[in-house]
Amino acid sequence: MTPRANDCSHPTAIPPKVDDTFKGFKYVPYSVLTSTARWQAVRNGEEAFTITAAGAIAAKGLDRRNERSITLSDWIGAAEAAEERTEFYHGIARAVALKAHHSVVLGLSRSHSWDFVVGSSLVQTSHLYITCTSPDVPAQIYLLVWFILLDLILSLPDGCVAATFDIASAYRIVPVHPSQQWALCIFWNGHAYVDRALMFGLSSSTHILQ
């Protein structure tokens, strides 16, 4: 029988503090999911709280010092544990999105240095905890689309360029209110030119960057 990641009877089970972090849908460094890190947690125990310089008690976060130096083999084991815990606490949709990301990471590792790949993965997994502010978009769908988009961009070969068919959408060309057009009047070669629309609008416009 193969023990599950949170089987506390198994000497290398995920430590309770790490498991609670998964449960709370917070970022978990893959370096704390390696077998070595789990053994150290069992041997040394874990302290949930620490004393600050001001003498206050604060919750102790997970150690992120070694997350960029994780080896490929350790990362694979950590990724499997992360998928299992994510599905257990947050459902199949989020686990599928995470698994898709892991597949892209492994694919990139065949053509890029592991240092580059793991660094890119850290940036993307930090977005796992971004939630959509629109009440009309289900959280599971938003997460899945977000990961697919990021992985698609990262997997593109060198030399690819991005473009848009709608220049107004790309630069948010915003009409200038008639009461503000006087500030955009240019006299050149005997003619007066007035800008009626600008990229992102005027700085005084209420529509800027919206």
PDB file of C-alpha atoms in Angstrom:
ATOM      1  CA  MET A   1       0.000   0.000   0.000  1.00  0.00           C
ATOM      2  CA  THR A   2       1.450   3.361  -0.993  1.00  0.00           C
ATOM      3  CA  PRO A   3       1.085   6.026   1.727  1.00  0.00           C
ATOM      4  CA  ARG A   4      -0.639   9.265   0.829  1.00  0.00           C
ATOM      5  CA  ALA A   5       1.176  12.574   1.126  1.00  0.00           C
ATOM      6  CA  ASN A   6      -0.530  13.453   4.401  1.00  0.00           C
ATOM      7  CA  ASP A   7      -0.339  10.006   6.019  1.00  0.00           C
ATOM      8  CA  CYS A   8       1.145  10.983   9.374  1.00  0.00           C
ATOM      9  CA  SER A   9       2.068   7.352  10.113  1.00  0.00           C
ATOM     10  CA  HIS A  10       4.569   7.530   7.281  1.00  0.00           C
ATOM     11  CA  PRO A  11       7.937   9.030   8.324  1.00  0.00           C
ATOM     12  CA  THR A  12       8.114  11.308   5.291  1.00  0.00           C
ATOM     13  CA  ALA A  13       4.503  12.517   5.303  1.00  0.00           C
ATOM     14  CA  ILE A  14       3.870  16.185   4.593  1.00  0.00           C
ATOM     15  CA  PRO A  15       4.328  18.100   7.873  1.00  0.00           C
ATOM     16  CA  PRO A  16       1.091  19.425   9.416  1.00  0.00           C
ATOM     17  CA  LYS A  17       2.115  23.057   8.961  1.00  0.00           C
ATOM     18  CA  VAL A  18       2.743  22.507   5.258  1.00  0.00           C
ATOM     19  CA  ASP A  19      -0.534  20.629   4.888  1.00  0.00           C
ATOM     20  CA  ASP A  20      -2.384  23.469   6.616  1.00  0.00           C
ATOM     21  CA  THR A  21      -0.856  25.854   4.091  1.00  0.00           C
ATOM     22  CA  PHE A  22      -2.264  23.763   1.248  1.00  0.00           C
ATOM     23  CA  LYS A  23      -5.619  23.722   2.996  1.00  0.00           C
ATOM     24  CA  GLY A  24      -5.596  27.503   3.288  1.00  0.00           C
ATOM     25  CA  PHE A  25      -4.849  27.804  -0.451  1.00  0.00           C
ATOM     26  CA  LYS A  26      -1.563  29.596   0.113  1.00  0.00           C
ATOM     27  CA  TYR A  27       1.777  29.333  -1.642  1.00  0.00           C
ATOM     28  CA  VAL A  28       3.860  26.266  -0.729  1.00  0.00           C
ATOM     29  CA  PRO A  29       7.545  26.190  -1.762  1.00  0.00           C
ATOM     30  CA  TYR A  30       8.278  22.862  -3.436  1.00  0.00           C
ATOM     31  CA  SER A  31      11.534  22.690  -1.499  1.00  0.00           C
ATOM     32  CA  VAL A  32       9.570  21.889   1.690  1.00  0.00           C
ATOM     33  CA  LEU A  33       7.931  18.924  -0.062  1.00  0.00           C
ATOM     34  CA  THR A  34      11.132  17.002  -0.775  1.00  0.00           C
ATOM     35  CA  SER A  35      11.881  13.802   1.145  1.00  0.00           C
ATOM     36  CA  THR A  36      14.864  15.466   2.814  1.00  0.00           C
ATOM     37  CA  ALA A  37      12.780  18.405   4.009  1.00  0.00           C
ATOM     38  CA  ARG A  38      10.107  16.049   5.360  1.00  0.00           C
ATOM     39  CA  TRP A  39      12.670  13.982   7.250  1.00  0.00           C
ATOM     40  CA  GLN A  40      14.137  17.130   8.769  1.00  0.00           C
ATOM     41  CA  ALA A  41      10.688  18.268   9.860  1.00  0.00           C
ATOM     42  CA  VAL A  42      10.078  14.914  11.556  1.00  0.00           C
ATOM     43  CA  ARG A  43      13.499  14.849  13.211  1.00  0.00           C
ATOM     44  CA  ASN A  44      13.659  18.466  14.306  1.00  0.00           C
ATOM     45  CA  GLY A  45       9.987  19.145  14.805  1.00  0.00           C
ATOM     46  CA  GLU A  46       8.352  22.341  13.624  1.00  0.00           C
ATOM     47  CA  GLU A  47       7.619  25.549  15.374  1.00  0.00           C
ATOM     48  CA  ALA A  48       4.403  27.200  14.295  1.00  0.00           C
ATOM     49  CA  PHE A  49       5.258  30.550  15.883  1.00  0.00           C
ATOM     50  CA  THR A  50       8.277  32.762  16.326  1.00  0.00           C
ATOM     51  CA  ILE A  51       9.195  35.751  18.489  1.00  0.00           C
ATOM     52  CA  THR A  52       9.749  39.013  16.606  1.00  0.00           C
ATOM     53  CA  ALA A  53      12.375  41.634  17.479  1.00  0.00           C
ATOM     54  CA  ALA A  54       9.648  43.600  19.239  1.00  0.00           C
ATOM     55  CA  GLY A  55       8.849  40.621  21.428  1.00  0.00           C
ATOM     56  CA  ALA A  56       5.550  39.805  19.732  1.00  0.00           C
ATOM     57  CA  ILE A  57       4.419  36.325  18.729  1.00  0.00           C
ATOM     58  CA  ALA A  58       3.997  35.842  14.973  1.00  0.00           C
ATOM     59  CA  ALA A  59       3.115  32.879  12.788  1.00  0.00           C
ATOM     60  CA  LYS A  60       6.202  31.283  11.275  1.00  0.00           C
ATOM     61  CA  GLY A  61       6.093  30.999   7.497  1.00  0.00           C
ATOM     62  CA  LEU A  62       7.477  28.222   5.337  1.00  0.00           C
ATOM     63  CA  ASP A  63      11.175  28.283   4.489  1.00  0.00           C
ATOM     64  CA  ARG A  64      11.729  29.500   0.924  1.00  0.00           C
ATOM     65  CA  ARG A  65      15.522  29.750   0.999  1.00  0.00           C
ATOM     66  CA  ASN A  66      16.193  26.614  -1.050  1.00  0.00           C
ATOM     67  CA  GLU A  67      13.289  26.649  -3.487  1.00  0.00           C
ATOM     68  CA  ARG A  68      15.407  27.806  -6.436  1.00  0.00           C
ATOM     69  CA  SER A  69      18.057  25.149  -5.827  1.00  0.00           C
ATOM     70  CA  ILE A  70      15.658  22.186  -5.916  1.00  0.00           C
ATOM     71  CA  THR A  71      16.808  19.375  -8.212  1.00  0.00           C
ATOM     72  CA  LEU A  72      14.695  18.044 -11.050  1.00  0.00           C
ATOM     73  CA  SER A  73      14.138  14.688  -9.339  1.00  0.00           C
ATOM     74  CA  ASP A  74      13.098  16.363  -6.075  1.00  0.00           C
ATOM     75  CA  TRP A  75      10.854  18.755  -7.990  1.00  0.00           C
ATOM     76  CA  ILE A  76       9.034  15.864  -9.687  1.00  0.00           C
ATOM     77  CA  GLY A  77       8.234  14.276  -6.325  1.00  0.00           C
ATOM     78  CA  ALA A  78       7.167  17.623  -4.886  1.00  0.00           C
ATOM     79  CA  ALA A  79       4.958  18.322  -7.899  1.00  0.00           C
ATOM     80  CA  GLU A  80       3.123  15.022  -7.423  1.00  0.00           C
ATOM     81  CA  ALA A  81       2.531  15.816  -3.763  1.00  0.00           C
ATOM     82  CA  ALA A  82       1.286  19.310  -4.627  1.00  0.00           C
ATOM     83  CA  GLU A  83      -1.153  17.897  -7.174  1.00  0.00           C
ATOM     84  CA  GLU A  84      -2.507  15.376  -4.671  1.00  0.00           C
ATOM     85  CA  ARG A  85      -2.963  17.932  -1.884  1.00  0.00           C
ATOM     86  CA  THR A  86      -4.480  20.498  -4.259  1.00  0.00           C
ATOM     87  CA  GLU A  87      -7.065  18.018  -5.508  1.00  0.00           C
ATOM     88  CA  PHE A  88      -7.816  16.834  -1.965  1.00  0.00           C
ATOM     89  CA  TYR A  89      -8.516  20.313  -0.602  1.00  0.00           C
ATOM     90  CA  HIS A  90      -9.583  22.353  -3.629  1.00  0.00           C
ATOM     91  CA  GLY A  91     -11.015  20.030  -6.238  1.00  0.00           C
ATOM     92  CA  ILE A  92     -10.129  18.409  -9.526  1.00  0.00           C
ATOM     93  CA  ALA A  93     -10.215  21.594 -11.648  1.00  0.00           C
ATOM     94  CA  ARG A  94      -7.387  23.245  -9.754  1.00  0.00           C
ATOM     95  CA  ALA A  95      -5.417  20.000  -9.664  1.00  0.00           C
ATOM     96  CA  VAL A  96      -5.773  19.579 -13.433  1.00  0.00           C
ATOM     97  CA  ALA A  97      -4.559  23.145 -13.997  1.00  0.00           C
ATOM     98  CA  LEU A  98      -1.550  22.536 -11.771  1.00  0.00           C
ATOM     99  CA  LYS A  99      -0.786  19.236 -13.492  1.00  0.00           C
ATOM    100  CA  ALA A 100      -0.908  20.950 -16.893  1.00  0.00           C
ATOM    101  CA  HIS A 101       1.610  23.496 -15.645  1.00  0.00           C
ATOM    102  CA  HIS A 102       3.884  20.729 -14.389  1.00  0.00           C
ATOM    103  CA  SER A 103       3.759  19.034 -17.809  1.00  0.00           C
ATOM    104  CA  VAL A 104       4.915  22.240 -19.482  1.00  0.00           C
ATOM    105  CA  VAL A 105       7.741  22.617 -16.956  1.00  0.00           C
ATOM    106  CA  LEU A 106       8.987  19.104 -17.702  1.00  0.00           C
ATOM    107  CA  GLY A 107       8.772  19.795 -21.422  1.00  0.00           C
ATOM    108  CA  LEU A 108      10.799  22.985 -21.101  1.00  0.00           C
ATOM    109  CA  SER A 109      13.427  21.194 -19.025  1.00  0.00           C
ATOM    110  CA  ARG A 110      14.377  19.193 -22.131  1.00  0.00           C
ATOM    111  CA  SER A 111      15.375  22.301 -24.072  1.00  0.00           C
ATOM    112  CA  HIS A 112      16.275  24.886 -21.414  1.00  0.00           C
ATOM    113  CA  SER A 113      18.508  24.989 -18.363  1.00  0.00           C
ATOM    114  CA  TRP A 114      16.869  23.788 -15.169  1.00  0.00           C
ATOM    115  CA  ASP A 115      17.759  27.058 -13.411  1.00  0.00           C
ATOM    116  CA  PHE A 116      15.737  28.989 -15.981  1.00  0.00           C
ATOM    117  CA  VAL A 117      12.832  26.541 -15.926  1.00  0.00           C
ATOM    118  CA  VAL A 118      12.492  26.369 -12.157  1.00  0.00           C
ATOM    119  CA  GLY A 119      12.684  30.161 -11.933  1.00  0.00           C
ATOM    120  CA  SER A 120       9.884  30.514 -14.467  1.00  0.00           C
ATOM    121  CA  SER A 121       7.840  27.908 -12.633  1.00  0.00           C
ATOM    122  CA  LEU A 122       8.162  29.809  -9.360  1.00  0.00           C
ATOM    123  CA  VAL A 123       6.786  32.936 -10.995  1.00  0.00           C
ATOM    124  CA  GLN A 124       3.834  31.072 -12.464  1.00  0.00           C
ATOM    125  CA  THR A 125       2.913  29.026  -9.402  1.00  0.00           C
ATOM    126  CA  SER A 126       2.737  32.242  -7.403  1.00  0.00           C
ATOM    127  CA  HIS A 127      -0.201  33.176  -9.668  1.00  0.00           C
ATOM    128  CA  LEU A 128      -2.064  30.093  -8.532  1.00  0.00           C
ATOM    129  CA  TYR A 129      -3.435  32.103  -5.641  1.00  0.00           C
ATOM    130  CA  ILE A 130      -4.747  34.983  -7.765  1.00  0.00           C
ATOM    131  CA  THR A 131      -8.531  35.062  -7.751  1.00  0.00           C
ATOM    132  CA  CYS A 132     -10.825  36.661 -10.301  1.00  0.00           C
ATOM    133  CA  THR A 133     -12.667  39.770  -9.107  1.00  0.00           C
ATOM    134  CA  SER A 134     -15.585  39.255 -11.482  1.00  0.00           C
ATOM    135  CA  PRO A 135     -18.537  37.507  -9.802  1.00  0.00           C
ATOM    136  CA  ASP A 136     -19.616  36.136 -13.193  1.00  0.00           C
ATOM    137  CA  VAL A 137     -16.472  34.025 -13.698  1.00  0.00           C
ATOM    138  CA  PRO A 138     -16.219  30.759 -11.706  1.00  0.00           C
ATOM    139  CA  ALA A 139     -12.977  30.552  -9.747  1.00  0.00           C
ATOM    140  CA  GLN A 140     -12.126  27.121 -11.181  1.00  0.00           C
ATOM    141  CA  ILE A 141     -12.539  28.300 -14.780  1.00  0.00           C
ATOM    142  CA  TYR A 142     -10.516  31.459 -14.156  1.00  0.00           C
ATOM    143  CA  LEU A 143      -7.668  29.479 -12.653  1.00  0.00           C
ATOM    144  CA  LEU A 144      -7.646  26.934 -15.457  1.00  0.00           C
ATOM    145  CA  VAL A 145      -7.617  29.594 -18.195  1.00  0.00           C
ATOM    146  CA  TRP A 146      -4.956  31.607 -16.346  1.00  0.00           C
ATOM    147  CA  PHE A 147      -2.594  28.646 -16.179  1.00  0.00           C
ATOM    148  CA  ILE A 148      -3.245  27.591 -19.777  1.00  0.00           C
ATOM    149  CA  LEU A 149      -2.478  31.129 -21.002  1.00  0.00           C
ATOM    150  CA  LEU A 150       0.750  31.414 -19.011  1.00  0.00           C
ATOM    151  CA  ASP A 151       1.973  27.982 -20.054  1.00  0.00           C
ATOM    152  CA  LEU A 152       1.095  28.638 -23.688  1.00  0.00           C
ATOM    153  CA  ILE A 153       3.144  31.846 -23.744  1.00  0.00           C
ATOM    154  CA  LEU A 154       6.093  30.226 -21.986  1.00  0.00           C
ATOM    155  CA  SER A 155       6.108  27.243 -24.351  1.00  0.00           C
ATOM    156  CA  LEU A 156       6.376  29.380 -27.513  1.00  0.00           C
ATOM    157  CA  PRO A 157       9.719  29.092 -29.352  1.00  0.00           C
ATOM    158  CA  ASP A 158      12.184  31.948 -29.718  1.00  0.00           C
ATOM    159  CA  GLY A 159      11.255  34.606 -32.256  1.00  0.00           C
ATOM    160  CA  CYS A 160       7.517  34.587 -31.638  1.00  0.00           C
ATOM    161  CA  VAL A 161       5.761  37.941 -31.484  1.00  0.00           C
ATOM    162  CA  ALA A 162       2.411  38.995 -30.098  1.00  0.00           C
ATOM    163  CA  ALA A 163      -0.063  41.141 -31.998  1.00  0.00           C
ATOM    164  CA  THR A 164      -3.638  42.311 -31.865  1.00  0.00           C
ATOM    165  CA  PHE A 165      -6.175  42.841 -34.623  1.00  0.00           C
ATOM    166  CA  ASP A 166      -7.838  45.690 -32.747  1.00  0.00           C
ATOM    167  CA  ILE A 167      -5.513  48.650 -32.202  1.00  0.00           C
ATOM    168  CA  ALA A 168      -8.165  50.443 -30.172  1.00  0.00           C
ATOM    169  CA  SER A 169      -8.239  47.527 -27.774  1.00  0.00           C
ATOM    170  CA  ALA A 170      -4.456  47.241 -27.618  1.00  0.00           C
ATOM    171  CA  TYR A 171      -3.850  50.880 -26.739  1.00  0.00           C
ATOM    172  CA  ARG A 172      -7.190  51.742 -25.175  1.00  0.00           C
ATOM    173  CA  ILE A 173      -7.787  54.737 -27.458  1.00  0.00           C
ATOM    174  CA  VAL A 174     -10.079  56.922 -25.370  1.00  0.00           C
ATOM    175  CA  PRO A 175     -12.061  59.866 -26.806  1.00  0.00           C
ATOM    176  CA  VAL A 176     -11.142  63.277 -25.423  1.00  0.00           C
ATOM    177  CA  HIS A 177     -14.028  65.278 -24.017  1.00  0.00           C
ATOM    178  CA  PRO A 178     -14.752  68.453 -26.055  1.00  0.00           C
ATOM    179  CA  SER A 179     -14.111  70.581 -22.981  1.00  0.00           C
ATOM    180  CA  GLN A 180     -10.520  69.232 -22.901  1.00  0.00           C
ATOM    181  CA  GLN A 181      -9.679  69.348 -26.594  1.00  0.00           C
ATOM    182  CA  TRP A 182      -8.401  72.924 -26.394  1.00  0.00           C
ATOM    183  CA  ALA A 183      -5.320  71.607 -24.590  1.00  0.00           C
ATOM    184  CA  LEU A 184      -4.500  69.369 -27.559  1.00  0.00           C
ATOM    185  CA  CYS A 185      -4.603  71.999 -30.302  1.00  0.00           C
ATOM    186  CA  ILE A 186      -1.486  72.139 -32.525  1.00  0.00           C
ATOM    187  CA  PHE A 187      -0.898  74.898 -35.111  1.00  0.00           C
ATOM    188  CA  TRP A 188       1.322  73.712 -37.957  1.00  0.00           C
ATOM    189  CA  ASN A 189       1.839  75.014 -41.519  1.00  0.00           C
ATOM    190  CA  GLY A 190      -1.081  77.361 -41.224  1.00  0.00           C
ATOM    191  CA  HIS A 191      -3.502  74.711 -40.032  1.00  0.00           C
ATOM    192  CA  ALA A 192      -4.866  73.899 -36.581  1.00  0.00           C
ATOM    193  CA  TYR A 193      -5.024  70.251 -35.566  1.00  0.00           C
ATOM    194  CA  VAL A 194      -6.971  68.940 -32.580  1.00  0.00           C
ATOM    195  CA  ASP A 195      -6.601  65.471 -31.084  1.00  0.00           C
ATOM    196  CA  ARG A 196     -10.009  63.979 -30.444  1.00  0.00           C
ATOM    197  CA  ALA A 197      -8.734  60.696 -29.011  1.00  0.00           C
ATOM    198  CA  LEU A 198      -5.574  59.569 -27.243  1.00  0.00           C
ATOM    199  CA  MET A 199      -4.016  56.318 -26.104  1.00  0.00           C
ATOM    200  CA  PHE A 200      -5.347  55.827 -22.559  1.00  0.00           C
ATOM    201  CA  GLY A 201      -6.909  59.310 -22.660  1.00  0.00           C
ATOM    202  CA  LEU A 202      -5.764  62.438 -20.864  1.00  0.00           C
ATOM    203  CA  SER A 203      -4.195  62.100 -17.429  1.00  0.00           C
ATOM    204  CA  SER A 204      -7.113  64.131 -16.091  1.00  0.00           C
ATOM    205  CA  SER A 205      -9.631  61.808 -17.702  1.00  0.00           C
ATOM    206  CA  THR A 206     -11.641  59.546 -15.440  1.00  0.00           C
ATOM    207  CA  HIS A 207     -11.249  56.768 -18.010  1.00  0.00           C
ATOM    208  CA  ILE A 208      -7.464  56.490 -17.869  1.00  0.00           C
ATOM    209  CA  LEU A 209      -6.274  52.910 -17.523  1.00  0.00           C
ATOM    210  CA  GLN A 210      -9.793  51.647 -16.938  1.00  0.00           C
TER     211      GLN A 210
END
